[in-house]
Amino acid sequence: MLPGPCKPPSAPVGLSLWAHSAKLDSVYRVHRHDRDPVYRVHDPGVYQWGGIGKTLSSVPTGSCYLSHQVLAAEQTPCDLFFCIYSVLSSQTPEKQWENDTRLVTEFVLVGFSNLPGLRTTLFTLFFLTYLVTLSGNVTIITIIHVDRTLHTPMYCFLAALSLSETCYTLVTIPNMLAHLLMESQAISIAGCRAQMFFFLGLGCSHCFLLTLMGYDRYVAICYPLRYSVIMRPTVCLCLGALVFCSGFSVAVIETTMIFSSTFCGRDRVEHFFCDIAPVLKLSCSESANKALVIFFLSILVVLVSFLLILLSYAFIVAAILKIPSAAGRRKAFSTCAAHLTVVIVHFGCASIIYLRPQSRGNPDQDRLVAVFYTVVTPLLNPVVYTLRNREVRVALRRTMARSCGFLNKH
């Protein structure tokens, strides 16, 4: 309810209003990004109130919009009192910003903006690495598809892993490369949500797929005579579908929880893609409970998957030690070496990022680790599986010889 007829208030009221306006002035005299329209400061005006000169500046647009005309010196005390009353009777500036989520329509990915002199070098390095990664994964998928001797559950899972890695890099690296070349590093909230969904879905599926590959090695070494029965094609297909459905189900839960929050005030994501922790920090609503639930989901995905892989390898090692010949033990270990290398690298990086309290995260360190598991690890997989796997190398040479012979005939 507005006050009655406008008349000069007593000195104590004037002092109280002046003190509150000074508090608002200190709140709004902050340096903000030019894209935050609420924080742009209007020209101050000096008024005489109750015989005491007071300054009112930086009144927020959302509370009481004071144009240059309203702030002119010839305005009556009634106009000034109306605007001050509107400010004091409305929500606080922070609450107004929280409720007006339409003002935050996009995020700014900080990425590598703190290294302006290295952007061209980083672009060249990441682009060449990305090309090698794509070529390696596509080569593995093609060889497994063409060579019929590799149509076994182990190599079908390897092809699925390479396909997952290819899509995984498509989610983050092209956008990162584009931002290294462009001045604008903005991404819409819808684009950020889609990027996080596919990144988390493929990342969780990757963990489950590595667990499935560990189980496949367990069955092949511990039950070799029953391997073809246990891992028949229909079972492999169902297990593969379950892996990706589970991974994207976790991604749906986490993405929905994060983007059900309201985003206000800050719009700078301290990362080169939309990851969980840097986006959740921008939420202006209470996010402690959400962070706790997401933390437990990360434990469920990363830690449980890794423990299941360790359990599989415990049985594998026990079975290998029972093989009498050294050549037999070496051959059995060689079939697991590539998978074990990828497991250690993948789960090591995932544990550093996701299995820790969010408050202890360092943005620069997180970006460095993220470069490793989004750029280097996908490159490591095809290199490890082609150089350390004899059957893949033989199939690659056979496929290349067949292709050269076909070209020579034509």
Coordinates of C-alpha atoms in Angstrom, one line a residue:
M1 CA 0.0 0.0 0.0
L2 CA 1.4 3.4 -1.0
P3 CA 1.7 6.2 1.6
G4 CA -0.9 8.9 1.9
P5 CA -0.5 12.5 0.7
C6 CA 3.0 13.5 -0.1
K7 CA 4.4 15.7 2.5
P8 CA 8.0 16.1 3.7
P9 CA 8.7 13.5 6.4
S10 CA 10.5 14.2 9.6
A11 CA 14.3 14.1 9.7
P12 CA 14.6 10.6 11.2
V13 CA 12.6 9.1 8.4
G14 CA 14.7 10.9 5.9
L15 CA 17.9 9.6 7.5
S16 CA 16.5 6.0 7.5
L17 CA 15.6 6.2 3.8
W18 CA 19.0 7.8 3.0
A19 CA 20.7 4.9 4.9
H20 CA 18.8 2.3 2.9
S21 CA 19.5 4.0 -0.4
A22 CA 23.2 4.2 0.5
K23 CA 23.1 0.4 1.2
L24 CA 21.4 -0.2 -2.2
D25 CA 24.1 2.1 -3.8
S26 CA 26.9 -0.1 -2.3
V27 CA 25.1 -3.2 -3.5
Y28 CA 24.8 -2.1 -7.1
R29 CA 28.2 -0.3 -7.5
V30 CA 29.8 -3.4 -8.7
H31 CA 31.7 -4.2 -11.9
R32 CA 29.5 -6.5 -14.1
H33 CA 29.8 -7.8 -17.6
D34 CA 28.2 -5.6 -20.2
R35 CA 25.7 -8.4 -21.0
D36 CA 24.1 -8.1 -17.6
P37 CA 21.5 -5.4 -18.2
V38 CA 20.2 -5.3 -14.6
Y39 CA 23.5 -4.1 -13.3
R40 CA 23.9 -1.0 -15.6
V41 CA 24.1 2.1 -13.4
H42 CA 22.0 5.2 -14.2
D43 CA 23.2 8.7 -13.7
P44 CA 22.8 9.7 -10.0
G45 CA 20.8 12.7 -8.9
V46 CA 21.3 14.9 -5.8
Y47 CA 18.2 15.8 -3.8
Q48 CA 17.5 17.9 -0.8
W49 CA 15.5 15.9 1.8
G50 CA 14.6 17.3 5.1
G51 CA 17.3 19.9 4.8
I52 CA 20.1 17.3 4.3
G53 CA 21.7 16.6 0.9
K54 CA 21.5 12.9 -0.1
T55 CA 22.5 11.0 -3.2
L56 CA 20.4 8.2 -4.7
S57 CA 22.1 6.2 -7.5
S58 CA 22.1 2.9 -9.1
V59 CA 18.4 2.1 -8.6
P60 CA 17.8 -1.3 -10.3
T61 CA 15.7 -1.5 -13.4
G62 CA 13.5 -4.3 -12.1
S63 CA 12.4 -2.3 -9.0
C64 CA 11.8 1.2 -9.9
Y65 CA 13.0 2.3 -13.4
L66 CA 14.5 5.8 -13.1
S67 CA 15.2 7.4 -16.4
H68 CA 17.4 10.5 -16.9
Q69 CA 14.2 12.6 -16.8
V70 CA 13.1 11.1 -13.5
L71 CA 16.5 11.7 -12.0
A72 CA 16.5 15.3 -13.0
A73 CA 17.0 17.8 -10.2
E74 CA 13.6 19.5 -10.6
Q75 CA 11.6 16.4 -9.6
T76 CA 9.4 16.9 -6.5
P77 CA 10.0 15.1 -3.3
C78 CA 6.8 13.2 -3.9
D79 CA 8.2 11.6 -7.0
L80 CA 11.4 10.7 -5.1
F81 CA 9.5 9.3 -2.2
F82 CA 7.4 7.1 -4.5
C83 CA 10.4 5.6 -6.2
I84 CA 12.2 5.0 -2.8
Y85 CA 9.0 3.4 -1.4
S86 CA 8.8 1.1 -4.5
V87 CA 12.4 0.0 -3.9
L88 CA 11.9 -0.6 -0.2
S89 CA 8.6 -2.4 -0.6
S90 CA 9.6 -4.7 -3.4
Q91 CA 11.8 -7.8 -3.3
T92 CA 15.5 -7.4 -2.6
P93 CA 17.7 -7.0 -5.8
E94 CA 19.1 -10.5 -5.4
K95 CA 15.6 -12.1 -5.2
Q96 CA 14.4 -10.1 -8.2
W97 CA 17.4 -11.4 -10.2
E98 CA 16.7 -15.0 -9.0
N99 CA 13.1 -14.9 -10.1
D100 CA 13.8 -13.3 -13.5
T101 CA 15.5 -16.3 -15.2
R102 CA 14.6 -14.9 -18.7
L103 CA 17.6 -12.5 -18.4
V104 CA 20.1 -15.4 -18.5
T105 CA 19.4 -16.8 -21.9
E106 CA 22.9 -18.2 -22.6
F107 CA 26.2 -19.1 -20.9
V108 CA 29.7 -18.0 -21.7
L109 CA 32.2 -20.8 -21.8
V110 CA 35.5 -19.4 -20.4
G111 CA 37.5 -22.2 -22.0
F112 CA 41.0 -21.1 -22.8
S113 CA 40.3 -17.3 -22.9
N114 CA 43.0 -16.8 -20.3
L115 CA 45.6 -18.0 -22.8
P116 CA 45.0 -15.6 -25.8
G117 CA 48.5 -16.0 -27.2
L118 CA 48.2 -19.8 -27.3
R119 CA 44.7 -20.1 -29.0
T120 CA 46.1 -20.8 -32.5
T121 CA 48.6 -23.3 -31.2
L122 CA 46.0 -25.1 -29.1
F123 CA 43.6 -25.1 -32.0
T124 CA 46.2 -26.7 -34.3
L125 CA 47.2 -29.3 -31.6
F126 CA 43.6 -30.3 -30.7
F127 CA 42.5 -30.4 -34.3
L128 CA 45.3 -32.7 -35.4
T129 CA 44.7 -34.9 -32.4
Y130 CA 41.0 -35.0 -33.2
L131 CA 41.6 -36.0 -36.8
V132 CA 43.9 -38.9 -35.6
T133 CA 41.3 -40.0 -33.1
L134 CA 38.5 -40.0 -35.6
S135 CA 40.7 -41.9 -38.1
G136 CA 41.7 -44.5 -35.6
N137 CA 38.2 -45.2 -34.3
V138 CA 36.7 -45.3 -37.8
T139 CA 39.5 -47.7 -38.8
I140 CA 38.8 -50.0 -35.9
I141 CA 35.0 -50.1 -36.7
T142 CA 35.7 -50.7 -40.4
I143 CA 38.1 -53.5 -39.8
I144 CA 35.9 -55.3 -37.3
H145 CA 32.9 -54.9 -39.7
V146 CA 34.9 -56.1 -42.8
D147 CA 37.0 -59.0 -41.4
R148 CA 34.8 -61.9 -40.4
T149 CA 37.4 -63.4 -38.1
L150 CA 36.8 -60.5 -35.8
H151 CA 33.0 -61.2 -35.5
T152 CA 33.3 -62.3 -31.9
P153 CA 31.7 -60.7 -28.7
M154 CA 35.1 -59.2 -27.7
Y155 CA 35.6 -57.3 -30.9
C156 CA 31.9 -56.4 -31.2
F157 CA 32.2 -54.6 -27.8
L158 CA 35.4 -53.0 -29.1
A159 CA 33.6 -51.7 -32.1
A160 CA 30.8 -50.3 -29.8
L161 CA 33.5 -48.7 -27.6
S162 CA 35.1 -47.0 -30.7
L163 CA 31.7 -45.8 -31.8
S164 CA 31.0 -44.5 -28.3
E165 CA 34.4 -42.7 -28.3
T166 CA 33.6 -41.1 -31.7
C167 CA 30.3 -39.7 -30.5
Y168 CA 31.9 -38.7 -27.2
T169 CA 34.4 -36.5 -29.0
L170 CA 31.8 -35.0 -31.3
V171 CA 29.9 -33.7 -28.3
T172 CA 32.8 -31.5 -27.0
I173 CA 35.8 -31.1 -29.3
P174 CA 34.2 -29.4 -32.4
N175 CA 32.5 -26.8 -30.1
M176 CA 35.8 -26.2 -28.3
L177 CA 37.7 -25.8 -31.6
A178 CA 35.1 -23.3 -32.8
H179 CA 35.4 -21.2 -29.6
L180 CA 39.2 -21.1 -30.0
L181 CA 38.7 -19.4 -33.4
M182 CA 35.8 -17.1 -32.6
E183 CA 35.6 -14.2 -30.3
S184 CA 32.2 -15.2 -29.0
Q185 CA 32.2 -18.1 -26.6
A186 CA 28.5 -18.1 -25.8
I187 CA 26.3 -21.2 -25.7
S188 CA 22.5 -21.2 -25.2
I189 CA 21.0 -22.9 -22.2
A190 CA 19.3 -25.4 -24.5
G191 CA 22.6 -26.1 -26.2
C192 CA 24.3 -26.5 -22.9
R193 CA 21.6 -28.9 -21.7
A194 CA 21.9 -31.0 -24.8
Q195 CA 25.7 -31.1 -24.6
M196 CA 25.7 -32.1 -21.0
F197 CA 23.1 -34.8 -21.6
F198 CA 25.0 -36.5 -24.4
F199 CA 28.3 -36.1 -22.7
L200 CA 27.1 -37.7 -19.5
G201 CA 25.1 -40.3 -21.3
L202 CA 28.1 -41.4 -23.4
G203 CA 30.5 -41.1 -20.4
C204 CA 28.3 -43.4 -18.2
S205 CA 27.8 -45.8 -21.1
H206 CA 31.6 -45.9 -21.5
C207 CA 32.0 -47.0 -17.9
F208 CA 29.3 -49.7 -18.2
L209 CA 30.8 -50.8 -21.5
L210 CA 34.2 -51.3 -20.0
T211 CA 32.6 -53.3 -17.2
L212 CA 30.9 -55.5 -19.8
M213 CA 34.2 -56.0 -21.6
G214 CA 35.8 -57.0 -18.3
Y215 CA 33.0 -59.6 -17.8
D216 CA 33.5 -60.8 -21.4
R217 CA 37.3 -61.4 -20.6
Y218 CA 36.3 -63.2 -17.4
V219 CA 34.0 -65.6 -19.2
A220 CA 36.5 -66.2 -22.0
I221 CA 39.4 -67.1 -19.6
C222 CA 37.5 -68.8 -16.7
Y223 CA 34.9 -70.6 -18.8
P224 CA 36.5 -71.1 -22.3
L225 CA 34.5 -74.1 -23.3
R226 CA 31.2 -72.4 -22.4
Y227 CA 32.1 -69.0 -23.8
S228 CA 30.2 -69.3 -27.1
V229 CA 27.1 -70.4 -25.2
I230 CA 27.2 -67.8 -22.5
M231 CA 28.1 -64.9 -24.8
R232 CA 25.9 -65.8 -27.7
P233 CA 24.9 -63.0 -30.1
T234 CA 21.4 -62.4 -28.6
V235 CA 22.9 -62.1 -25.1
C236 CA 25.6 -59.7 -26.4
L237 CA 23.0 -57.5 -28.1
C238 CA 20.8 -57.3 -25.0
L239 CA 23.8 -56.5 -22.8
G240 CA 24.9 -53.8 -25.2
A241 CA 21.4 -52.3 -25.3
L242 CA 21.3 -52.4 -21.4
V243 CA 24.6 -50.6 -21.2
F244 CA 23.5 -47.6 -23.3
C245 CA 20.0 -47.5 -21.8
S246 CA 21.5 -47.4 -18.3
G247 CA 24.0 -44.7 -19.2
F248 CA 21.5 -42.4 -20.8
S249 CA 19.0 -43.0 -17.9
V250 CA 21.6 -41.7 -15.5
A251 CA 22.3 -38.7 -17.8
V252 CA 18.5 -37.9 -17.9
I253 CA 18.3 -37.8 -14.1
E254 CA 21.4 -35.7 -13.6
T255 CA 20.7 -33.2 -16.4
T256 CA 17.1 -32.8 -15.3
M257 CA 18.2 -32.1 -11.7
I258 CA 20.8 -29.5 -12.8
F259 CA 18.6 -27.6 -15.3
S260 CA 15.6 -27.6 -13.0
S261 CA 17.4 -24.9 -11.1
T262 CA 17.2 -21.2 -11.9
F263 CA 20.3 -19.5 -13.3
C264 CA 20.8 -15.9 -12.4
G265 CA 23.6 -13.3 -11.9
R266 CA 26.6 -15.2 -13.2
D267 CA 26.7 -16.7 -16.7
R268 CA 30.4 -17.6 -17.0
V269 CA 31.0 -21.4 -17.1
E270 CA 34.6 -22.0 -15.9
H271 CA 35.2 -24.8 -18.5
F272 CA 35.4 -25.4 -22.2
F273 CA 32.1 -27.4 -22.2
C274 CA 29.1 -27.8 -20.0
D275 CA 30.1 -30.1 -17.2
I276 CA 28.3 -30.8 -14.0
A277 CA 30.2 -28.8 -11.4
P278 CA 30.8 -25.5 -13.3
V279 CA 27.2 -25.3 -14.4
L280 CA 25.8 -26.2 -11.0
K281 CA 27.8 -23.4 -9.4
L282 CA 25.8 -20.8 -11.5
S283 CA 22.5 -21.9 -9.9
C284 CA 21.0 -19.2 -7.7
S285 CA 18.7 -21.7 -5.9
E286 CA 19.7 -24.2 -3.2
S287 CA 21.9 -26.8 -4.9
A288 CA 23.5 -28.6 -2.0
N289 CA 21.0 -31.5 -2.0
K290 CA 21.3 -31.8 -5.8
A291 CA 25.0 -31.8 -5.6
L292 CA 24.8 -34.6 -3.0
V293 CA 22.5 -36.7 -5.1
I294 CA 24.7 -36.2 -8.2
F295 CA 27.7 -37.2 -6.1
F296 CA 26.1 -40.5 -5.1
L297 CA 25.1 -41.2 -8.7
S298 CA 28.7 -40.6 -9.7
I299 CA 29.8 -43.1 -7.1
L300 CA 27.2 -45.6 -8.3
V301 CA 28.5 -45.3 -11.9
V302 CA 32.2 -44.9 -11.5
L303 CA 33.1 -46.7 -8.3
V304 CA 30.7 -49.6 -8.7
S305 CA 31.7 -50.2 -12.3
F306 CA 35.4 -50.1 -11.4
L307 CA 34.8 -52.5 -8.5
L308 CA 33.0 -54.9 -10.8
I309 CA 36.0 -54.8 -13.2
L310 CA 38.4 -55.4 -10.4
L311 CA 36.3 -58.4 -9.3
S312 CA 36.4 -59.8 -12.8
Y313 CA 40.2 -59.4 -13.0
A314 CA 40.6 -61.0 -9.6
F315 CA 38.9 -64.2 -11.0
I316 CA 40.9 -63.8 -14.2
V317 CA 44.3 -63.6 -12.4
A318 CA 43.3 -66.6 -10.2
A319 CA 42.5 -68.6 -13.4
I320 CA 45.6 -67.5 -15.3
L321 CA 47.9 -68.6 -12.4
K322 CA 46.5 -72.1 -12.7
I323 CA 47.7 -72.4 -16.3
P324 CA 50.8 -74.6 -16.3
S325 CA 52.8 -73.2 -19.2
A326 CA 54.4 -69.7 -19.2
A327 CA 53.4 -69.2 -22.9
G328 CA 49.7 -69.9 -22.0
R329 CA 49.8 -67.4 -19.1
R330 CA 51.4 -64.8 -21.3
K331 CA 48.8 -65.2 -24.0
A332 CA 46.0 -65.0 -21.5
F333 CA 47.4 -61.8 -20.0
S334 CA 48.0 -60.2 -23.5
T335 CA 44.2 -60.5 -24.2
C336 CA 43.5 -58.3 -21.2
A337 CA 46.4 -55.8 -21.3
A338 CA 44.8 -53.3 -23.7
H339 CA 41.5 -53.4 -21.9
L340 CA 43.2 -52.9 -18.5
T341 CA 45.2 -50.0 -19.8
V342 CA 42.1 -48.2 -21.0
V343 CA 40.3 -48.9 -17.7
I344 CA 43.0 -47.4 -15.6
V345 CA 43.2 -44.2 -17.7
H346 CA 39.4 -43.7 -18.0
F347 CA 38.5 -44.4 -14.4
G348 CA 41.5 -42.5 -13.1
C349 CA 40.4 -39.3 -14.8
A350 CA 36.7 -39.9 -13.9
S351 CA 37.6 -40.4 -10.2
I352 CA 39.6 -37.1 -10.1
I353 CA 36.7 -35.1 -11.5
Y354 CA 33.6 -36.7 -10.1
L355 CA 34.5 -38.5 -6.9
R356 CA 35.3 -35.5 -4.7
P357 CA 33.5 -32.7 -3.0
Q358 CA 32.5 -30.0 -5.4
S359 CA 33.9 -27.2 -3.2
R360 CA 37.4 -28.5 -3.7
G361 CA 37.5 -28.1 -7.4
N362 CA 40.1 -25.9 -9.1
P363 CA 38.8 -24.7 -12.5
D364 CA 42.3 -24.6 -14.1
Q365 CA 43.1 -28.1 -12.9
D366 CA 39.7 -29.4 -13.9
R367 CA 40.2 -28.0 -17.4
L368 CA 43.6 -29.8 -17.7
V369 CA 42.2 -33.1 -16.6
A370 CA 39.2 -32.6 -18.9
V371 CA 41.5 -32.1 -21.9
F372 CA 43.1 -35.4 -21.0
Y373 CA 39.9 -37.4 -20.9
T374 CA 38.2 -35.7 -23.7
V375 CA 41.1 -35.3 -26.2
V376 CA 43.9 -37.7 -25.1
T377 CA 42.0 -40.7 -23.9
P378 CA 39.9 -41.2 -27.0
L379 CA 43.2 -41.1 -29.0
L380 CA 44.7 -43.6 -26.6
N381 CA 42.0 -46.3 -27.2
P382 CA 42.6 -47.0 -30.9
V383 CA 46.4 -46.8 -30.4
V384 CA 46.3 -49.3 -27.6
Y385 CA 43.9 -51.7 -29.3
T386 CA 45.7 -51.6 -32.6
L387 CA 49.3 -51.8 -31.4
R388 CA 48.9 -54.2 -28.6
N389 CA 46.3 -56.5 -30.2
R390 CA 47.9 -59.0 -32.6
E391 CA 44.6 -60.1 -34.2
V392 CA 43.6 -56.5 -35.0
R393 CA 47.0 -55.9 -36.5
V394 CA 46.8 -59.0 -38.7
A395 CA 43.2 -58.1 -39.8
L396 CA 44.4 -54.5 -40.6
R397 CA 47.2 -55.8 -42.8
R398 CA 44.9 -58.3 -44.5
T399 CA 42.3 -55.6 -45.2
M400 CA 44.9 -53.2 -46.6
A401 CA 46.3 -55.9 -48.8
R402 CA 42.9 -56.8 -50.1
S403 CA 42.1 -53.1 -50.7
C404 CA 45.5 -52.6 -52.6
G405 CA 44.8 -55.7 -54.7
F406 CA 41.3 -54.4 -55.6
L407 CA 42.8 -51.1 -56.6
N408 CA 45.5 -52.7 -58.8
K409 CA 42.8 -54.7 -60.7
H410 CA 41.0 -51.5 -61.6

